[in-house]
Every structure is written in C-alpha cells, then in structure tokens.
Short mmCIF file of C-alpha atoms and ligand atoms in Angstrom, two decimals:
data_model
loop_
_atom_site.label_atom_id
_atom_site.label_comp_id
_atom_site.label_asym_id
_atom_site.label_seq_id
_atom_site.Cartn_x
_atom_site.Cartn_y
_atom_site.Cartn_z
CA UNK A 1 127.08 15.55 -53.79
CA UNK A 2 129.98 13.11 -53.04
CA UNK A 3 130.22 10.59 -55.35
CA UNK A 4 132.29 7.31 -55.83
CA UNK A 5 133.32 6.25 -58.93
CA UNK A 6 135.25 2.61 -59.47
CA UNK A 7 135.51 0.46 -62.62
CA UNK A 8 136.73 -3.05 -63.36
CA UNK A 9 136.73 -4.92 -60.37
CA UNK A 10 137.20 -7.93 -62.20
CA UNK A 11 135.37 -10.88 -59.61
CA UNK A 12 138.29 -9.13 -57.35
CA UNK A 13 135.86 -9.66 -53.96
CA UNK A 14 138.96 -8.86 -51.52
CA UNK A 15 140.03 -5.87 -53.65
CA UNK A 16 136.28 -4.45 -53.54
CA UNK A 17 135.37 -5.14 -49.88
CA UNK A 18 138.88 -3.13 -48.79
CA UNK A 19 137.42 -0.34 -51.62
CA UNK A 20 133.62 -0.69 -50.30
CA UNK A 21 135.39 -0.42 -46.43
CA UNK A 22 137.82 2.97 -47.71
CA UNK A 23 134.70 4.20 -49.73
CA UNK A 24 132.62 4.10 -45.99
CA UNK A 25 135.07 6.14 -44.56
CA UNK A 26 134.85 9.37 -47.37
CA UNK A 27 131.20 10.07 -46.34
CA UNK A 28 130.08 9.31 -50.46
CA UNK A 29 126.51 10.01 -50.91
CA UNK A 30 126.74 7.08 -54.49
CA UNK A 31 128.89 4.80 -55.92
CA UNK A 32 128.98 4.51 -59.50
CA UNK A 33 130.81 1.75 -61.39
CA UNK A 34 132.01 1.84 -64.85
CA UNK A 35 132.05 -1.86 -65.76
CA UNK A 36 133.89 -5.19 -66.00
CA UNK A 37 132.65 -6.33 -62.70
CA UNK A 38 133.47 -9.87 -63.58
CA UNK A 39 137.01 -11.72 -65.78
CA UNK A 40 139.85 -12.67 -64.92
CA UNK A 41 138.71 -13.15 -60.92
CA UNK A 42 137.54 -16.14 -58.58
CA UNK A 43 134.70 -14.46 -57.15
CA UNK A 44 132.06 -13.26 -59.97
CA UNK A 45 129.00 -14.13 -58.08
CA UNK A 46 129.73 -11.85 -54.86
CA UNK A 47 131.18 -9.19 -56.59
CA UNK A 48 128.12 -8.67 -58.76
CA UNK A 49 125.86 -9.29 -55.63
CA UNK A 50 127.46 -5.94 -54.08
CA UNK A 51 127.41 -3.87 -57.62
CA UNK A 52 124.04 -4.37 -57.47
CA UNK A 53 123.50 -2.07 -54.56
CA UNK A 54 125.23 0.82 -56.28
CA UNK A 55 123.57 3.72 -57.71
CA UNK A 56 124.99 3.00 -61.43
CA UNK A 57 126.51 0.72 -63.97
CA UNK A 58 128.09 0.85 -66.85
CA UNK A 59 128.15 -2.45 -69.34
CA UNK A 60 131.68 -3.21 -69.81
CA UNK A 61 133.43 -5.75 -72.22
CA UNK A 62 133.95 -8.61 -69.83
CA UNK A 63 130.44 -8.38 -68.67
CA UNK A 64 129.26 -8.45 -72.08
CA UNK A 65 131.11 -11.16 -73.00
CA UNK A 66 130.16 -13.20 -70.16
CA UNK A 67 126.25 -12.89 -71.29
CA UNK A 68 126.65 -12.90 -74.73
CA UNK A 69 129.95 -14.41 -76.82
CA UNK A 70 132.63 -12.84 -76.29
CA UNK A 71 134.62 -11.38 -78.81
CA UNK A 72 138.37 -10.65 -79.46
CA UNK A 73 139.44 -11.17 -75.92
CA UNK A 74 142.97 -13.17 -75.63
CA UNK A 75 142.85 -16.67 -74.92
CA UNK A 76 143.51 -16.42 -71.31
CA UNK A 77 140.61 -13.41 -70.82
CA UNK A 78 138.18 -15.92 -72.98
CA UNK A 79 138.91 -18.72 -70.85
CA UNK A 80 137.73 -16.61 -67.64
CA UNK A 81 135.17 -15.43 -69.19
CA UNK A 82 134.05 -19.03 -70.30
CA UNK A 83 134.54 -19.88 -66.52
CA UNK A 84 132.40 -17.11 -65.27
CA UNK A 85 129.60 -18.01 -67.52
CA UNK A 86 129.76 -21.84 -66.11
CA UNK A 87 129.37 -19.67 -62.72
CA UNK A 88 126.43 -17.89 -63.81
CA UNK A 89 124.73 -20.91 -65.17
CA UNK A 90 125.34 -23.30 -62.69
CA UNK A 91 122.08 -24.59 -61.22
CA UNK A 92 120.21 -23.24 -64.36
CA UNK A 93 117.12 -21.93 -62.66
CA UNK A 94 118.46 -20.85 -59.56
CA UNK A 95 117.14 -17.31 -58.41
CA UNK A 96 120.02 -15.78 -57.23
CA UNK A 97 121.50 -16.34 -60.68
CA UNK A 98 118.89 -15.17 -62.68
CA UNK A 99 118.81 -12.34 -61.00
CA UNK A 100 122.46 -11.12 -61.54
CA UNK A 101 122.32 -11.95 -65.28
CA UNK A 102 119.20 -9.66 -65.76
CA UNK A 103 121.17 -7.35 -64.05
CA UNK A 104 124.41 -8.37 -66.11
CA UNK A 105 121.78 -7.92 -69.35
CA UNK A 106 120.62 -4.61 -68.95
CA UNK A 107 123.46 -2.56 -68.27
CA UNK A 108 123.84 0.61 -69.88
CA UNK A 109 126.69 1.16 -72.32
CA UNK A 110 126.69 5.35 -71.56
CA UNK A 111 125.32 7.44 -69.07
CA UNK A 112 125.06 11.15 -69.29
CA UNK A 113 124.07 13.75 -66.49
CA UNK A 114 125.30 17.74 -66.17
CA UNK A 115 127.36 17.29 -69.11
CA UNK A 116 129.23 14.49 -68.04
CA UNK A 117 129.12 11.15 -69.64
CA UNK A 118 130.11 7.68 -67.72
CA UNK A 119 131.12 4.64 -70.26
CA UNK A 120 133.70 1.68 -69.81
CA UNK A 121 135.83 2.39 -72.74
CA UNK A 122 135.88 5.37 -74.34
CA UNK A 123 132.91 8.36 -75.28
CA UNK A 124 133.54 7.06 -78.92
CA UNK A 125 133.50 3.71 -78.55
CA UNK A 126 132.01 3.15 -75.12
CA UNK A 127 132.44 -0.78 -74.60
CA UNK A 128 136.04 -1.39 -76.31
CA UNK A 129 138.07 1.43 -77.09
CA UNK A 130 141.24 1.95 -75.19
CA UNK A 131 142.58 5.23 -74.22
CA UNK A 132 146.14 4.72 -72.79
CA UNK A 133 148.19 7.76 -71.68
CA UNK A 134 150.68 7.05 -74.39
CA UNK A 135 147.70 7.64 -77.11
CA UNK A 136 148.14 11.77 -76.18
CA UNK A 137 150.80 11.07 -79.31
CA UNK A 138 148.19 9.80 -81.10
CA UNK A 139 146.89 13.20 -81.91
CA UNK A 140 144.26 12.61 -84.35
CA UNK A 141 142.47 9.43 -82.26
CA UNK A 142 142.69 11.72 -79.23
CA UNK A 143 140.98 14.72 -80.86
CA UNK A 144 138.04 12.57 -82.53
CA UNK A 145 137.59 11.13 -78.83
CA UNK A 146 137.26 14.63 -77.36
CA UNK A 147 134.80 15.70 -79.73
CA UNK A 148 132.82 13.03 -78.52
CA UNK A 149 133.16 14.86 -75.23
CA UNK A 150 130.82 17.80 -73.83
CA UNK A 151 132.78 18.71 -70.64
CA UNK A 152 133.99 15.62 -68.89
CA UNK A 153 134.13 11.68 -69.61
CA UNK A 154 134.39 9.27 -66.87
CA UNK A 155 135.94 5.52 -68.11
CA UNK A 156 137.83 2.72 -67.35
CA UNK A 157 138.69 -0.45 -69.08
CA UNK A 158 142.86 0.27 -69.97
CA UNK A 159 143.21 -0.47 -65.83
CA UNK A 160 145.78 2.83 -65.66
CA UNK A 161 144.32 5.53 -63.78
CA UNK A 162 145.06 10.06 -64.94
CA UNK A 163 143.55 12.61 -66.39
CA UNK A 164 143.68 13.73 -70.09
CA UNK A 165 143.45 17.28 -71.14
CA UNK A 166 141.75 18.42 -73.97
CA UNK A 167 145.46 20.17 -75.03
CA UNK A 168 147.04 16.86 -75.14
CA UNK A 169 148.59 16.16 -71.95
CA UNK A 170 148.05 12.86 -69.75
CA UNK A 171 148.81 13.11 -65.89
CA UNK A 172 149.20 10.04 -63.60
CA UNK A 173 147.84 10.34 -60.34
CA UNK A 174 151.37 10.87 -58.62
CA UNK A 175 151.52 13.57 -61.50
CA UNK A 176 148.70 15.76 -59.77
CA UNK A 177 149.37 13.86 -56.07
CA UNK A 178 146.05 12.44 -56.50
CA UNK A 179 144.36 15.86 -57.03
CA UNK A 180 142.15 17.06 -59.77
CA UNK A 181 140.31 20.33 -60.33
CA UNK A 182 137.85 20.27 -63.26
CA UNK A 183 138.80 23.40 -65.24
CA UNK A 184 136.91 24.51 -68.05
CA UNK A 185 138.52 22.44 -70.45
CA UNK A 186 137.48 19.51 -71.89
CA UNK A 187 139.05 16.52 -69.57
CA UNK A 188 138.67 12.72 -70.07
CA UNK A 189 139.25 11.05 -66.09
CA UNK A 190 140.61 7.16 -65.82
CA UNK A 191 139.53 6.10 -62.63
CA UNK A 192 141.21 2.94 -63.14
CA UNK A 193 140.82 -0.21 -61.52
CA UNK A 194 139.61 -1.90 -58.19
CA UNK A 195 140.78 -5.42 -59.06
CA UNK A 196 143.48 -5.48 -61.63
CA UNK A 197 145.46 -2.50 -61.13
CA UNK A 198 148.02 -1.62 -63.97
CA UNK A 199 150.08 1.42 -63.36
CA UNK A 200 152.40 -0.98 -61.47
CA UNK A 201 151.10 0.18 -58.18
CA UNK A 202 149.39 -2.86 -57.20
CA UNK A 203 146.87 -1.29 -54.45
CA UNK A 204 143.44 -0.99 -55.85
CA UNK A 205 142.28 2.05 -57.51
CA UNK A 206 139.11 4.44 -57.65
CA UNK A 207 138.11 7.82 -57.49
CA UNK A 208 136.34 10.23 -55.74
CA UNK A 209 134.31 13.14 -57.30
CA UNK A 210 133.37 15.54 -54.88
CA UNK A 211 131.48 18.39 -56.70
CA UNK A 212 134.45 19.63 -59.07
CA UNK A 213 137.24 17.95 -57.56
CA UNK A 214 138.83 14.56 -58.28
CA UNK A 215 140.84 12.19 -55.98
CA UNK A 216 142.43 9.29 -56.28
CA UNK A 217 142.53 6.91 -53.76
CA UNK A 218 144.59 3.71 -53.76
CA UNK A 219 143.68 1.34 -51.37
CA UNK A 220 145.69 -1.87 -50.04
CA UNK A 221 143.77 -5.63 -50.12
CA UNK A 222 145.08 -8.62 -48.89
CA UNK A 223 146.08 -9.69 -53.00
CA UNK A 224 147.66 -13.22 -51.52
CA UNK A 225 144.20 -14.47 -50.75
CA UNK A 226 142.78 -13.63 -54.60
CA UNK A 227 146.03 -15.12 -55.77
CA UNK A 228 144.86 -18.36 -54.13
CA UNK A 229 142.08 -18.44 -55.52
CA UNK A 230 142.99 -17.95 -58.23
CA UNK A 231 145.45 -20.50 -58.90
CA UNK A 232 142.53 -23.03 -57.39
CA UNK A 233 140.59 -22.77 -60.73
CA UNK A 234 142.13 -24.49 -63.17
CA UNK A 235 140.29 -22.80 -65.67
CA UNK A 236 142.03 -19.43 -64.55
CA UNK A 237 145.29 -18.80 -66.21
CA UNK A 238 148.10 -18.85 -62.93
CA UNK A 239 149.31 -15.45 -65.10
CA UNK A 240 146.21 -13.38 -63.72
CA UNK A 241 146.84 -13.83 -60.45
CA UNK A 242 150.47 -13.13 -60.14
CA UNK A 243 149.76 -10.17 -62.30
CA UNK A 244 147.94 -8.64 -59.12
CA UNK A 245 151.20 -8.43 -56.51
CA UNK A 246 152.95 -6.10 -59.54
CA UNK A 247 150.23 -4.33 -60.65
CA UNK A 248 150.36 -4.78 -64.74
FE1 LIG B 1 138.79 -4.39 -67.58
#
C-alpha cells in the first residue's frame, strides 16, 4: 500500500494541482490529508472540491473555524477565515456549497489504523497543538505528546516538515535527504504543508508512506499566480501572499 499523505493546503489551488500532478506520477494507491484545506488562500471552493475525492480527512483549525467561530487565530488568519466563510455562504442554498460544508462539518479530528494515528495538530491535542522542531528542548511537553503515541503519529498544522524521535531528536527533511525508515521507536512525522510552506523552502510539501518508508517530496507551483490572487481580495492580508515566494 502506497499512500499519500498532505496537510494544510490552505485554498492554495495552484500549489495542490502541481502536488495532485507529482502525486500521479508515484503510483499512490490513497491520498490522505491532515487538514486546513482552506485560510489564508484565494481558492477555498476548488480546493475543497478536490479533498473531497481523497480517501481521508482530518478536521483542522482553519476548517473549523471557517464552520464554526473561530477562535484565537491572529487578526490576519481571522480575517481569511471570515472571507472564506462569505465564500461558503454565498448563494445560501446553493448545492455545491452545501455540500462542501457537510463535508467541512463532519471531519474527523483523529484517525487511527495499524497503530498509527492521523490528526492536524498534535496526538494530544489533535486540532491546535503545535509541535515545532525546537519543542525537542521542551522535554516534558514532548514526552506527554509521545505517550499519547502507540507507534507513529502523522500531523501537520506548524507548516515545517521532519521527523521526531521518541529520544528527543528532530530531523528536517534535508537532515535524512528526504528519507525515513520507521524503526521501532516511537516517531511523530510532519508532513508539512502543500500551500504555505514554512521551512523557508518555498516549494510545496507532502509525503509519501510507502509501507515503512517515508519520503518527502517538495514540489514547485507557479506561487506568482496565488500571489495574485491573493492580493485581489481585499479581505486577504497582502502579508500571506508574499509569505509564499520565501516560504515562512
Ligand atoms: Fe495550517
């Protein structure tokens, strides 16, 4: 079973089609996505239109917040996310719309299979909690996390793709040259983002799990054409896009 994995694509639709076109190519039997389809991003509707074919998704923070109110986002994020809604809602009773926020409703917030668990955040705090790599000196937070953990956790949400080891060590992709082994320890994977890369790479990010091995794959999308966009909605902060040609 080839599997692959992506996470916060953020209404990136130029970032996902150049993932969906790489992911073609890898001979993947599912994609999986670990939430935050939509903020920050001009297109919401079409992005959430193509997570809809995959085989999973998780409920991440920005999707929640775009359904229900959001919560403790910056100003910027909650200004997006105020935007998407108005996207969602426009027309009122228009199919297509209903549709994607039943689907936006009943995401799951965990999903578990073979010992692995899928969430946005974090196995403790699925929806919100951050794991960055420089939390590995955070020994006590990264402990509680792991116990959480019954062999490997799959998340997203900080946008800066590695692995953690159960022994306290982070490693960036360019750490392991994009290669991962599952050993027997416990191992939390960042499969970072498609649409709002952070790790000041700015190609889009994912992952691909085939059996026990991990690889990253960064893929390149034409990021001038979501910049656009994105500085044609006045309700989206100019910040977000330019964010996207340095990757943080
Ligand atoms: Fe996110």
């Amino acid at each position: 079973m080839k599997r692959a994995i992506v996470s916060d694509i953020h209404a990136n639709l130029e970032a996902l089609e150049a993932v969906l076109r790489d992911i073609e190519t890898q001979g993947v039997d599912q994609i999986y996505c670990l939430g935050d389809i939509i903020g920050y991003g001009p297109n919401p509707l079409e992005c959430i239109d193509r997570v809809m074919d995959f085989q999973l998704t998780i409920l991440g923070n920005h999707d929640q917040g775009a359904v229900y109110d959001p919560e403790g986002f910056s100003s910027g994020a909650e200004r997006a996310i105020f935007w998407t809604r108005q996207q969602l809602e426009n027309g009122g009773k228009d199919e297509a719309n209903l549709r994607r926020l039943n689907f936006l409703c009943e995401l799951q917030r965990t999903h578990r299979e073979d010992g692995r668990l899928f969430v946005h955040g974090s196995a403790r705090s699925p929806l919100n909690e951050y794991v960055f790599p420089e939390d590995i000196y955070n020994t006590r937070k990264i402990e509680k996390i792991f116990g959480y953990i019954e062999r490997v956790c799959f998340q997203g949400h900080t946008h800066v793709p590695g692995v953690f080891t159960d022994d306290g060590r982070f490693f960036s992709p360019k750490d392991l040259s994009g290669r991962y082994v599952l050993g027997q320890g416990k191992t939390m994977i960042n499969v970072g983002s498609v649409g709002q890369p952070r790790d000041l790479d700015p190609r889009s990010c994912y992952v691909i799990l085939d059996d026990e091995v991990i690889f990253f794959r960064r893929v390149e999308y034409p990021l001038d054409e979501t910049i656009e966009k994105i500085y044609a909605v006045p309700e989206l902060d100019n910040f977000l896009g330019d964010r996207l040609r340095e990757g943080r």
